[in-house]
Short mmCIF file of C-alpha atoms and ligand atoms in Angstrom, two decimals:
data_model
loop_
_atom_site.label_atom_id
_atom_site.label_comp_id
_atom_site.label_asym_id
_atom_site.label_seq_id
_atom_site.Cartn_x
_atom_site.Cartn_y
_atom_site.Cartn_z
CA UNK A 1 -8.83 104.91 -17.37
CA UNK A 2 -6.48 107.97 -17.39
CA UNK A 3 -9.40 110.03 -15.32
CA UNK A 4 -9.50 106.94 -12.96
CA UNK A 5 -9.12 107.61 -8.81
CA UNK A 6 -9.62 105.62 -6.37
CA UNK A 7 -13.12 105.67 -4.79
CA UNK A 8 -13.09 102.36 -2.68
CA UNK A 9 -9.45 101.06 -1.68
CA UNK A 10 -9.49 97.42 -0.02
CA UNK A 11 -6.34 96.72 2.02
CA UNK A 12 -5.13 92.70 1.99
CA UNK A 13 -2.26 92.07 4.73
CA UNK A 14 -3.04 95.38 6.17
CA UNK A 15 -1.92 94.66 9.79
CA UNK A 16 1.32 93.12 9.03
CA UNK A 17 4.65 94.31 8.88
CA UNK A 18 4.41 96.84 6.86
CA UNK A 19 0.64 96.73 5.73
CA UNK A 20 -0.10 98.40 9.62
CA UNK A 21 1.90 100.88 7.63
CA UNK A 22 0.43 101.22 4.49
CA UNK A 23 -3.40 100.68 5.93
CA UNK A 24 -2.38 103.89 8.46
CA UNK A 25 -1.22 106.07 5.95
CA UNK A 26 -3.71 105.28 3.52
CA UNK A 27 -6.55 105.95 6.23
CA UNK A 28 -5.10 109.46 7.65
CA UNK A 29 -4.23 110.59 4.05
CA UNK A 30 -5.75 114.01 3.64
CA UNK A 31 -8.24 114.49 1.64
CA UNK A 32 -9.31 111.18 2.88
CA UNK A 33 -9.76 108.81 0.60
CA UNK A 34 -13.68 107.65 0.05
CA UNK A 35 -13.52 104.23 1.23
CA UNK A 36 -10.95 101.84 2.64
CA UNK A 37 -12.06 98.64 3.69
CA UNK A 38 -9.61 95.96 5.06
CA UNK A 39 -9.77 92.21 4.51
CA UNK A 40 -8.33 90.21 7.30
CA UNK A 41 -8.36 86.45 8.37
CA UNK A 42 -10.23 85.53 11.78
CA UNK A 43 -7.38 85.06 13.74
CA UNK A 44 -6.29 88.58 13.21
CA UNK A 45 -9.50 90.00 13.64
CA UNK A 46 -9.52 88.50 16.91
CA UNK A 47 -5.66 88.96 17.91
CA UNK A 48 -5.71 92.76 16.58
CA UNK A 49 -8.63 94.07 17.54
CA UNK A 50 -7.56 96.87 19.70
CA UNK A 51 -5.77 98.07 16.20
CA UNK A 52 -9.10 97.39 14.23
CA UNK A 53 -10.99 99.41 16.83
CA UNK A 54 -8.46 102.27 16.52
CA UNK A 55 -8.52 101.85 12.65
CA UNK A 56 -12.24 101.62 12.84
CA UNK A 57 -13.14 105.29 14.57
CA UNK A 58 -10.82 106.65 11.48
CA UNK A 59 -13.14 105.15 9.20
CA UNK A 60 -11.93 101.97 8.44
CA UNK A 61 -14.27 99.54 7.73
CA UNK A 62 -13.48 95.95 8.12
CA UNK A 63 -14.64 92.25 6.27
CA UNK A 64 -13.01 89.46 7.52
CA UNK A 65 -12.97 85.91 5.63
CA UNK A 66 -10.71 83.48 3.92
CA UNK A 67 -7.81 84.81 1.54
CA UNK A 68 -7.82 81.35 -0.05
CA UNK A 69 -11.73 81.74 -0.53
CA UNK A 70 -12.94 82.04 -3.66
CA UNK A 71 -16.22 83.53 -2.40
CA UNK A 72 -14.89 85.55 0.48
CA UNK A 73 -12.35 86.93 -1.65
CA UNK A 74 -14.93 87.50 -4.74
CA UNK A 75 -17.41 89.23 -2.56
CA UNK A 76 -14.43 91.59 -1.41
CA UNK A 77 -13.82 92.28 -4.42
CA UNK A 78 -17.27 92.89 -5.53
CA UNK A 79 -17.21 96.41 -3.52
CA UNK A 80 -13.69 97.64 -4.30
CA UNK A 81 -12.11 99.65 -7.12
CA UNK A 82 -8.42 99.18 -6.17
CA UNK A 83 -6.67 96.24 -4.16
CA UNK A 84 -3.53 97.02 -2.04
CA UNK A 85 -1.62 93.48 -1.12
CA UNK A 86 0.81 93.82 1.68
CA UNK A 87 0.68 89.85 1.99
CA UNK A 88 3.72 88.32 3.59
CA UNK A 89 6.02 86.21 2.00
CA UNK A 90 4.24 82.85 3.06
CA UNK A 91 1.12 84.36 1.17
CA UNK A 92 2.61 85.59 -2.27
CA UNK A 93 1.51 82.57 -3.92
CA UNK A 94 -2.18 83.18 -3.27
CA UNK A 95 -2.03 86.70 -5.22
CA UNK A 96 -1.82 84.72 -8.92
CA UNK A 97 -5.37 83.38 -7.43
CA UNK A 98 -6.12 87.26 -6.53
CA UNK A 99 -4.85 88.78 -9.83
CA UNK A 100 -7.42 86.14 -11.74
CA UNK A 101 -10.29 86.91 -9.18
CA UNK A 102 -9.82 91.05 -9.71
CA UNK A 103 -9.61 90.14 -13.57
CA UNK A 104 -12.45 88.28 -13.16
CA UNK A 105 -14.55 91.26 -11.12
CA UNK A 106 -16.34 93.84 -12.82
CA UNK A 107 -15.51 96.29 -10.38
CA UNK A 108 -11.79 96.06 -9.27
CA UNK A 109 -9.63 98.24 -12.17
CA UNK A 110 -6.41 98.36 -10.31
CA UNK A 111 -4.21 96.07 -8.22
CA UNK A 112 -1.14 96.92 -6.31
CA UNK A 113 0.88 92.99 -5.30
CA UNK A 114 2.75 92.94 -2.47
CA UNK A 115 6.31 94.23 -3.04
CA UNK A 116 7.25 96.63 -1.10
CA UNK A 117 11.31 95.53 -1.25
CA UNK A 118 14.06 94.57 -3.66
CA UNK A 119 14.02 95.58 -6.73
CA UNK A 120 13.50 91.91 -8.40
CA UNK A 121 14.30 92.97 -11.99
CA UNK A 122 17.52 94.74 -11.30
CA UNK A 123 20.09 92.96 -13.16
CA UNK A 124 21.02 89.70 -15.56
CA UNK A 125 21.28 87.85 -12.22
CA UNK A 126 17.78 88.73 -10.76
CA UNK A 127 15.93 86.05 -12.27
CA UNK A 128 18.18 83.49 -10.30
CA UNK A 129 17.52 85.01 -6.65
CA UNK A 130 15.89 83.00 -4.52
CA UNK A 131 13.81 85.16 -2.52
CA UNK A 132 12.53 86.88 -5.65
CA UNK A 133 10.70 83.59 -7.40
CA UNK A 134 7.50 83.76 -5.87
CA UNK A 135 7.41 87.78 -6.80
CA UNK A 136 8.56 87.36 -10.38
CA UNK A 137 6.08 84.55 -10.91
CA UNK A 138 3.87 87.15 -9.72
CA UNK A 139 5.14 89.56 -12.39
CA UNK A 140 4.97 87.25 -14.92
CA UNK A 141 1.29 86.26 -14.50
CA UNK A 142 0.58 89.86 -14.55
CA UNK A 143 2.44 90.13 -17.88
CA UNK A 144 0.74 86.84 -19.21
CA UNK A 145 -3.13 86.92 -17.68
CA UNK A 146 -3.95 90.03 -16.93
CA UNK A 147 -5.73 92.14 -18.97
CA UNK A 148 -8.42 94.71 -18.25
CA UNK A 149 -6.80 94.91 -14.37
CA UNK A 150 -3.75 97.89 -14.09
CA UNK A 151 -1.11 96.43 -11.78
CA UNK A 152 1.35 99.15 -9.52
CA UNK A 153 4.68 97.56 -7.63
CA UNK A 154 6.00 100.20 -5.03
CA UNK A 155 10.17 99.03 -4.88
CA UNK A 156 11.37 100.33 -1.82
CA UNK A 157 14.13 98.98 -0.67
CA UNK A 158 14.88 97.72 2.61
CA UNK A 159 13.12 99.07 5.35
CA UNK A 160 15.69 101.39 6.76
CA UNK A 161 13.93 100.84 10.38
CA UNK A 162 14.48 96.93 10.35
CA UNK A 163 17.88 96.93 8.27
CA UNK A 164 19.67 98.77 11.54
CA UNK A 165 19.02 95.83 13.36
CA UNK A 166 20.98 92.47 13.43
CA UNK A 167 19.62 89.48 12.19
CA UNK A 168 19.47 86.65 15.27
CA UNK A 169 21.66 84.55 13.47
CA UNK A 170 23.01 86.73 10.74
CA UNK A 171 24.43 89.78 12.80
CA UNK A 172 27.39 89.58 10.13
CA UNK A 173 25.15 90.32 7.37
CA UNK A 174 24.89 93.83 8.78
CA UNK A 175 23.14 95.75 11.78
CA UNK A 176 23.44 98.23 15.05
CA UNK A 177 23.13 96.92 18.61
CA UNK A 178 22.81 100.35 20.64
CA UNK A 179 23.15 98.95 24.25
CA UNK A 180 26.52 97.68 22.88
CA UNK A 181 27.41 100.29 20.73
CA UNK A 182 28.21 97.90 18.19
CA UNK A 183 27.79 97.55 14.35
CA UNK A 184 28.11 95.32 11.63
CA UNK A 185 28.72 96.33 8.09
CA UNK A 186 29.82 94.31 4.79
CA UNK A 187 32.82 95.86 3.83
CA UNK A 188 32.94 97.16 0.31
CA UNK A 189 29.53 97.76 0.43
CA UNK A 190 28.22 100.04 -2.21
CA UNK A 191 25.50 102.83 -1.50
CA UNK A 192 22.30 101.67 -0.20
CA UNK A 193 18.85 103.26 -1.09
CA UNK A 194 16.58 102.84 2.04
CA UNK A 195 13.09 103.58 2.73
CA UNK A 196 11.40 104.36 6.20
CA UNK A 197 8.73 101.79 7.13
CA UNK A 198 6.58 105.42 7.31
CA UNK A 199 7.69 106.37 3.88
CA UNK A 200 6.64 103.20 2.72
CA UNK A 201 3.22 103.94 3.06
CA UNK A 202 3.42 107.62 2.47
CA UNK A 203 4.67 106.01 -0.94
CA UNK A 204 1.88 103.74 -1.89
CA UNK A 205 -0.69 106.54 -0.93
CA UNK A 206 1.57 109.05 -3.19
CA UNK A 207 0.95 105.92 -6.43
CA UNK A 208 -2.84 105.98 -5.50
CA UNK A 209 -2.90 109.99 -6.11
CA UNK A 210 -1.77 109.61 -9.71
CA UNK A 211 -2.76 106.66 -11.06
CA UNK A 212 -1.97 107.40 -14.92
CA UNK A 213 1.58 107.74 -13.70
CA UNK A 214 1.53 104.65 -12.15
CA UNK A 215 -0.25 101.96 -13.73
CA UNK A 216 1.74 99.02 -15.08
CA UNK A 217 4.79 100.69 -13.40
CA UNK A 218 7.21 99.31 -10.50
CA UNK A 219 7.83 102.41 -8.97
CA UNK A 220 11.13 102.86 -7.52
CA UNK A 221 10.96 105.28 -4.26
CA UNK A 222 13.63 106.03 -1.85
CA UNK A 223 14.29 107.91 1.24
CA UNK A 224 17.57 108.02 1.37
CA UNK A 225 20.58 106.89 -0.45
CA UNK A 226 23.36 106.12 1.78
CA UNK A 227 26.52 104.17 2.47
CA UNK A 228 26.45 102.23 5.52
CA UNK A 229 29.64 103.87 6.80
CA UNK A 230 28.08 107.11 6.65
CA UNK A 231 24.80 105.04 8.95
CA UNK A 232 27.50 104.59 10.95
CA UNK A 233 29.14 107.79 10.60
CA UNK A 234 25.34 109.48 11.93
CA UNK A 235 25.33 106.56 14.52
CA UNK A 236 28.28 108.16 15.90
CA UNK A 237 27.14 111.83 15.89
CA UNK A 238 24.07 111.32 17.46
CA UNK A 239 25.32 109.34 20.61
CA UNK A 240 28.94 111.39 20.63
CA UNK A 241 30.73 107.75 21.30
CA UNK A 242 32.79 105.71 18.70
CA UNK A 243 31.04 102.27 17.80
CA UNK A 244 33.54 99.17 17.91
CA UNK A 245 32.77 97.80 14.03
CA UNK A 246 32.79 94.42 13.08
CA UNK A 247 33.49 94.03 9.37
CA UNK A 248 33.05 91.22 6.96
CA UNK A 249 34.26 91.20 3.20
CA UNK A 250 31.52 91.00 0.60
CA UNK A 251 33.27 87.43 -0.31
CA UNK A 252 32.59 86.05 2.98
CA UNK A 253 29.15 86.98 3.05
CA UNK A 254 28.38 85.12 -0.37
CA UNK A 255 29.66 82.09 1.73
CA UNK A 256 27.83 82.11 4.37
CA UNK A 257 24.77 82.59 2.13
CA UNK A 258 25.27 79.72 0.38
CA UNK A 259 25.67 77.54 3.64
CA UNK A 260 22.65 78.95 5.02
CA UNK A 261 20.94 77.91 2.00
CA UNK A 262 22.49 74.72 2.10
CA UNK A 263 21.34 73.91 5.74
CA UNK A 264 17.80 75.38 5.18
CA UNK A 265 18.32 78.11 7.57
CA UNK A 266 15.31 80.80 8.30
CA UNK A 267 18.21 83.63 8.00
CA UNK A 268 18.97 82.52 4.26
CA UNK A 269 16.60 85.00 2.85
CA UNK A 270 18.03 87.62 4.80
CA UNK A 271 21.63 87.27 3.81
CA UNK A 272 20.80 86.93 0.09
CA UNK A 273 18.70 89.93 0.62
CA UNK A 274 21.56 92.33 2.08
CA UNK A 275 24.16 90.67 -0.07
CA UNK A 276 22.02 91.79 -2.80
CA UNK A 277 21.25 95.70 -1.71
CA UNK A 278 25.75 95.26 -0.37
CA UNK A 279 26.45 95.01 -3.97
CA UNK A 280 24.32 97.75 -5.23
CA UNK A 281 20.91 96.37 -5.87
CA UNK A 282 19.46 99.27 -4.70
CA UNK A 283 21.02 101.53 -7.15
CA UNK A 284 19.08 103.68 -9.98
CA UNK A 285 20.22 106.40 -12.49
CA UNK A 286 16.74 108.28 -11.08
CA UNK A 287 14.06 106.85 -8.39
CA UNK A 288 10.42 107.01 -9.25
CA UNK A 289 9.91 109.78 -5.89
CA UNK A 290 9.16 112.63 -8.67
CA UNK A 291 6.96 110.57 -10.82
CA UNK A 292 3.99 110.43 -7.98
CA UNK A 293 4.73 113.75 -6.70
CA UNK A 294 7.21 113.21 -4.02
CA UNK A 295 9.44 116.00 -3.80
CA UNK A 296 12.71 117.40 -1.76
CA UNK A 297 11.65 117.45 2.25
CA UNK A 298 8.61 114.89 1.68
CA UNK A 299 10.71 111.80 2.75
CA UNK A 300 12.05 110.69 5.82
CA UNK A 301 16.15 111.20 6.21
CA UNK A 302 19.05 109.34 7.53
CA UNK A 303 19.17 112.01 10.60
CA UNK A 304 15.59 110.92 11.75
CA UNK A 305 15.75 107.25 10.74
CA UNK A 306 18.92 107.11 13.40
CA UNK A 307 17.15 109.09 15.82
CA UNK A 308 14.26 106.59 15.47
CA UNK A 309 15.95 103.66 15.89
CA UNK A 310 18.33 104.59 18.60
CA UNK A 311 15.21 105.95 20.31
CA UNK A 312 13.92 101.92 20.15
CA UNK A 313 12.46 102.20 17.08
CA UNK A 314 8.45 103.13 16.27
CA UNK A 315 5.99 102.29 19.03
CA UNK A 316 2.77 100.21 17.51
CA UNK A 317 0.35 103.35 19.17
CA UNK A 318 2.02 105.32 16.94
CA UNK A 319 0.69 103.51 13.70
N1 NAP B 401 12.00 95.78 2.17
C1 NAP B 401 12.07 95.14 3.31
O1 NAP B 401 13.01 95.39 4.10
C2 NAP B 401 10.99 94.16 3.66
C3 NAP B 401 10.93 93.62 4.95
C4 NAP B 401 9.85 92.78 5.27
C5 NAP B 401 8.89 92.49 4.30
N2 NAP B 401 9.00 93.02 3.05
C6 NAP B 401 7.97 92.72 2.01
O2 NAP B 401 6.74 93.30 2.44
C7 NAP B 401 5.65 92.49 2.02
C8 NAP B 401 4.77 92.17 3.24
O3 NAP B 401 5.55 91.41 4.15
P1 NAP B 401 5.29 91.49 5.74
O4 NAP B 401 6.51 90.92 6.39
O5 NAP B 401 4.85 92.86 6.08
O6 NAP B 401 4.08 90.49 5.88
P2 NAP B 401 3.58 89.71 7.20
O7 NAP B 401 3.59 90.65 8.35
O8 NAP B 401 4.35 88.45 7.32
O9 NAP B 401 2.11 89.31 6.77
C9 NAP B 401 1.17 90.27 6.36
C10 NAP B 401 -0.22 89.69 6.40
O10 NAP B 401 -0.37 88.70 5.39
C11 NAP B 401 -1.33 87.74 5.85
N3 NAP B 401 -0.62 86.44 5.83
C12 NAP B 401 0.64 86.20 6.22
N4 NAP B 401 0.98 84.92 6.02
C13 NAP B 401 -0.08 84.33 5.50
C14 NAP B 401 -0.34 83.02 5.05
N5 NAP B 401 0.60 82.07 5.11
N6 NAP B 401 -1.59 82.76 4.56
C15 NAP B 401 -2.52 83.72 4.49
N7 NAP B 401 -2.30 85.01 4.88
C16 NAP B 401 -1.10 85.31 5.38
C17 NAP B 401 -1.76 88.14 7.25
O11 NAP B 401 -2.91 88.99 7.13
P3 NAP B 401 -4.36 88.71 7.74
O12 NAP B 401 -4.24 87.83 8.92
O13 NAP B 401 -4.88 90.08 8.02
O14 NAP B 401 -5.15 88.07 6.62
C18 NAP B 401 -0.58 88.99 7.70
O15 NAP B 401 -0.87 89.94 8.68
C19 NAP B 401 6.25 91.25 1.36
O16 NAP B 401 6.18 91.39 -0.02
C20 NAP B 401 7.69 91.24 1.85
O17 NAP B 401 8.59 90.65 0.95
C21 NAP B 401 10.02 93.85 2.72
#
């Protein structure tokens, strides 16, 4: 395996979130790579077409079918030598079926499950998060089943791109509103490591140009480390106006987790999440950025993340 590259990438989730990202750096990586093929339900095939189309005339070629099919999934597999997931959350489940089916294949040899986040083995309290479960069960049956198949997480972070925005809901938990000039911030936050929703997939194509360095590795990538009073701080500087700032203590934040837990709300995730990165779960002695060859000046920075969002964020023609 250590002369292993990728000849014939297929892309799961690859329109989502922040597979549109991954599939649109993977496909305008240069040298291209061979083959990427994208597996995509009906719906979406139908619903994102214009995106297909645009995918398509880059080379992109396209299968749609069943995730939860055995035989639509099998036959995917049959023609593909690396899997990138970029599932959503509602989907994680189905990659223990995935992970057995690539096992299974005599052609896939390497399998990257959707991550793309929080790093879920961080500390003694990581195995009790809630929004990690799924994704450590994930891990496990890596550890436990798999075999021939190499596995690759890419640990980014939060997605500096959504994390500047308020969650409906949550906007304590941390966020900018421009037309206001107002932000929320958890006071006594520590630093926060960040990726761009770009760098994102500029890292996953930087893991599938050095395999050996990857495989069976959750690769850490960053980029930017940052407290969010210096976020703030560039917030500032780039409009020239003071921001009126809403702070809440760490403590309170914990609380209002544990009600939105309690009541079942859809912003639970999200506070546990930013509680989590608020008390440093985004922290490393070293990132992973050098181990695939990402160097000074290849990542996205604070200056251009602001200017991004304050410019109303990334435009879907762009991606
Ligand atoms: N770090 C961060 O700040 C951050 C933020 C958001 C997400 N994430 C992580 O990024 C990864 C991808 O999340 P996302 O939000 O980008 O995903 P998403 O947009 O919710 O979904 C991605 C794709 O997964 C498929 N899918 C979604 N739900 C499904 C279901 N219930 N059954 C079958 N297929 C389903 C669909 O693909 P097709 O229709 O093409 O089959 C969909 O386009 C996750 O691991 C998530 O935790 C991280």
């Amino acid at each position: 395996m250590a002369d292993f590259t990728p000849f014939s990438i297929l892309v799961i989730g690859g329109t989502g979130t922040i597979g549109q990202f991954i599939t649109s750096s993977i496909l305008r990586a240069q040298p291209h790579f061979p083959s990427v093929t994208l597996f995509t339900s009906p719906t979406t095939a139908r619903t994102k077409a214009a995106q297909l189309a645009k995918w398509q005339a880059l080379g992109l070629k396209v299968k749609v079918g069943d995730i939860s099919s055995e035989r639509d999934v099998a036959a995917a597999f049959a023609d593909a030598d690396t899997v990138v997931s970029a599932l959503g959350r509602g989907a994680l489940q189905l990659q223990l079926d995935l992970l057995r089916l690539a096992e299974a294949s005599g052609t896939v040899r390497w399998f990257f499950p959707s991550e793309y986040g929080t790093d879920i083995e961080h500390n003694d309290r990581s195995p009790d998060e809630r929004p990690h479960q799924v994704k450590l069960a994930v891990r496990r049956y890596v550890r436990e089943e798999v075999k021939r198949v190499r596995v690759t997480y890419v640990v980014t972070g939060p997605y500096f791109d959504m994390w500047v925005g308020a969650l409906p809901g949550a906007e304590l938990a941390g966020g900018f509103v421009t037309e206001k000039k107002e932000a929320y911030l958890i006071g006594g936050s520590e630093k926060v490591g960040f990726c761009t929703m770009w760098d994102v997939g500029k890292a996953v194509v930087a893991a599938l140009r050095h395999p050996s360095a990857s495989f069976n590795k959750a690769l850490k990538v960053q980029s930017f480390v940052v407290a969010p009073a210096v976020v703030l701080a560039e917030y500032e500087r780039q409009t020239g106006a003071k921001w009126s700032v809403t702070e809440t203590p760490l403590e309170t934040i914990r609380k209002l987790e544990t009600e939105a837990w309690a009541e079942g709300s859809p912003v639970a995730t999200g506070f546990t999440l930013r509680r989590i990165w608020a008390e440093g779960g985004t922290l490393y002695e070293e990132n992973d950025n050098a181990v695939i060859g990402l160097g000074e000046g290849d990542m996205e920075t604070l200056e251009t993340g602001v200017r991004r969002a304050l410019g109303g964020g990334w435009t879907e023609e762009e991606v």
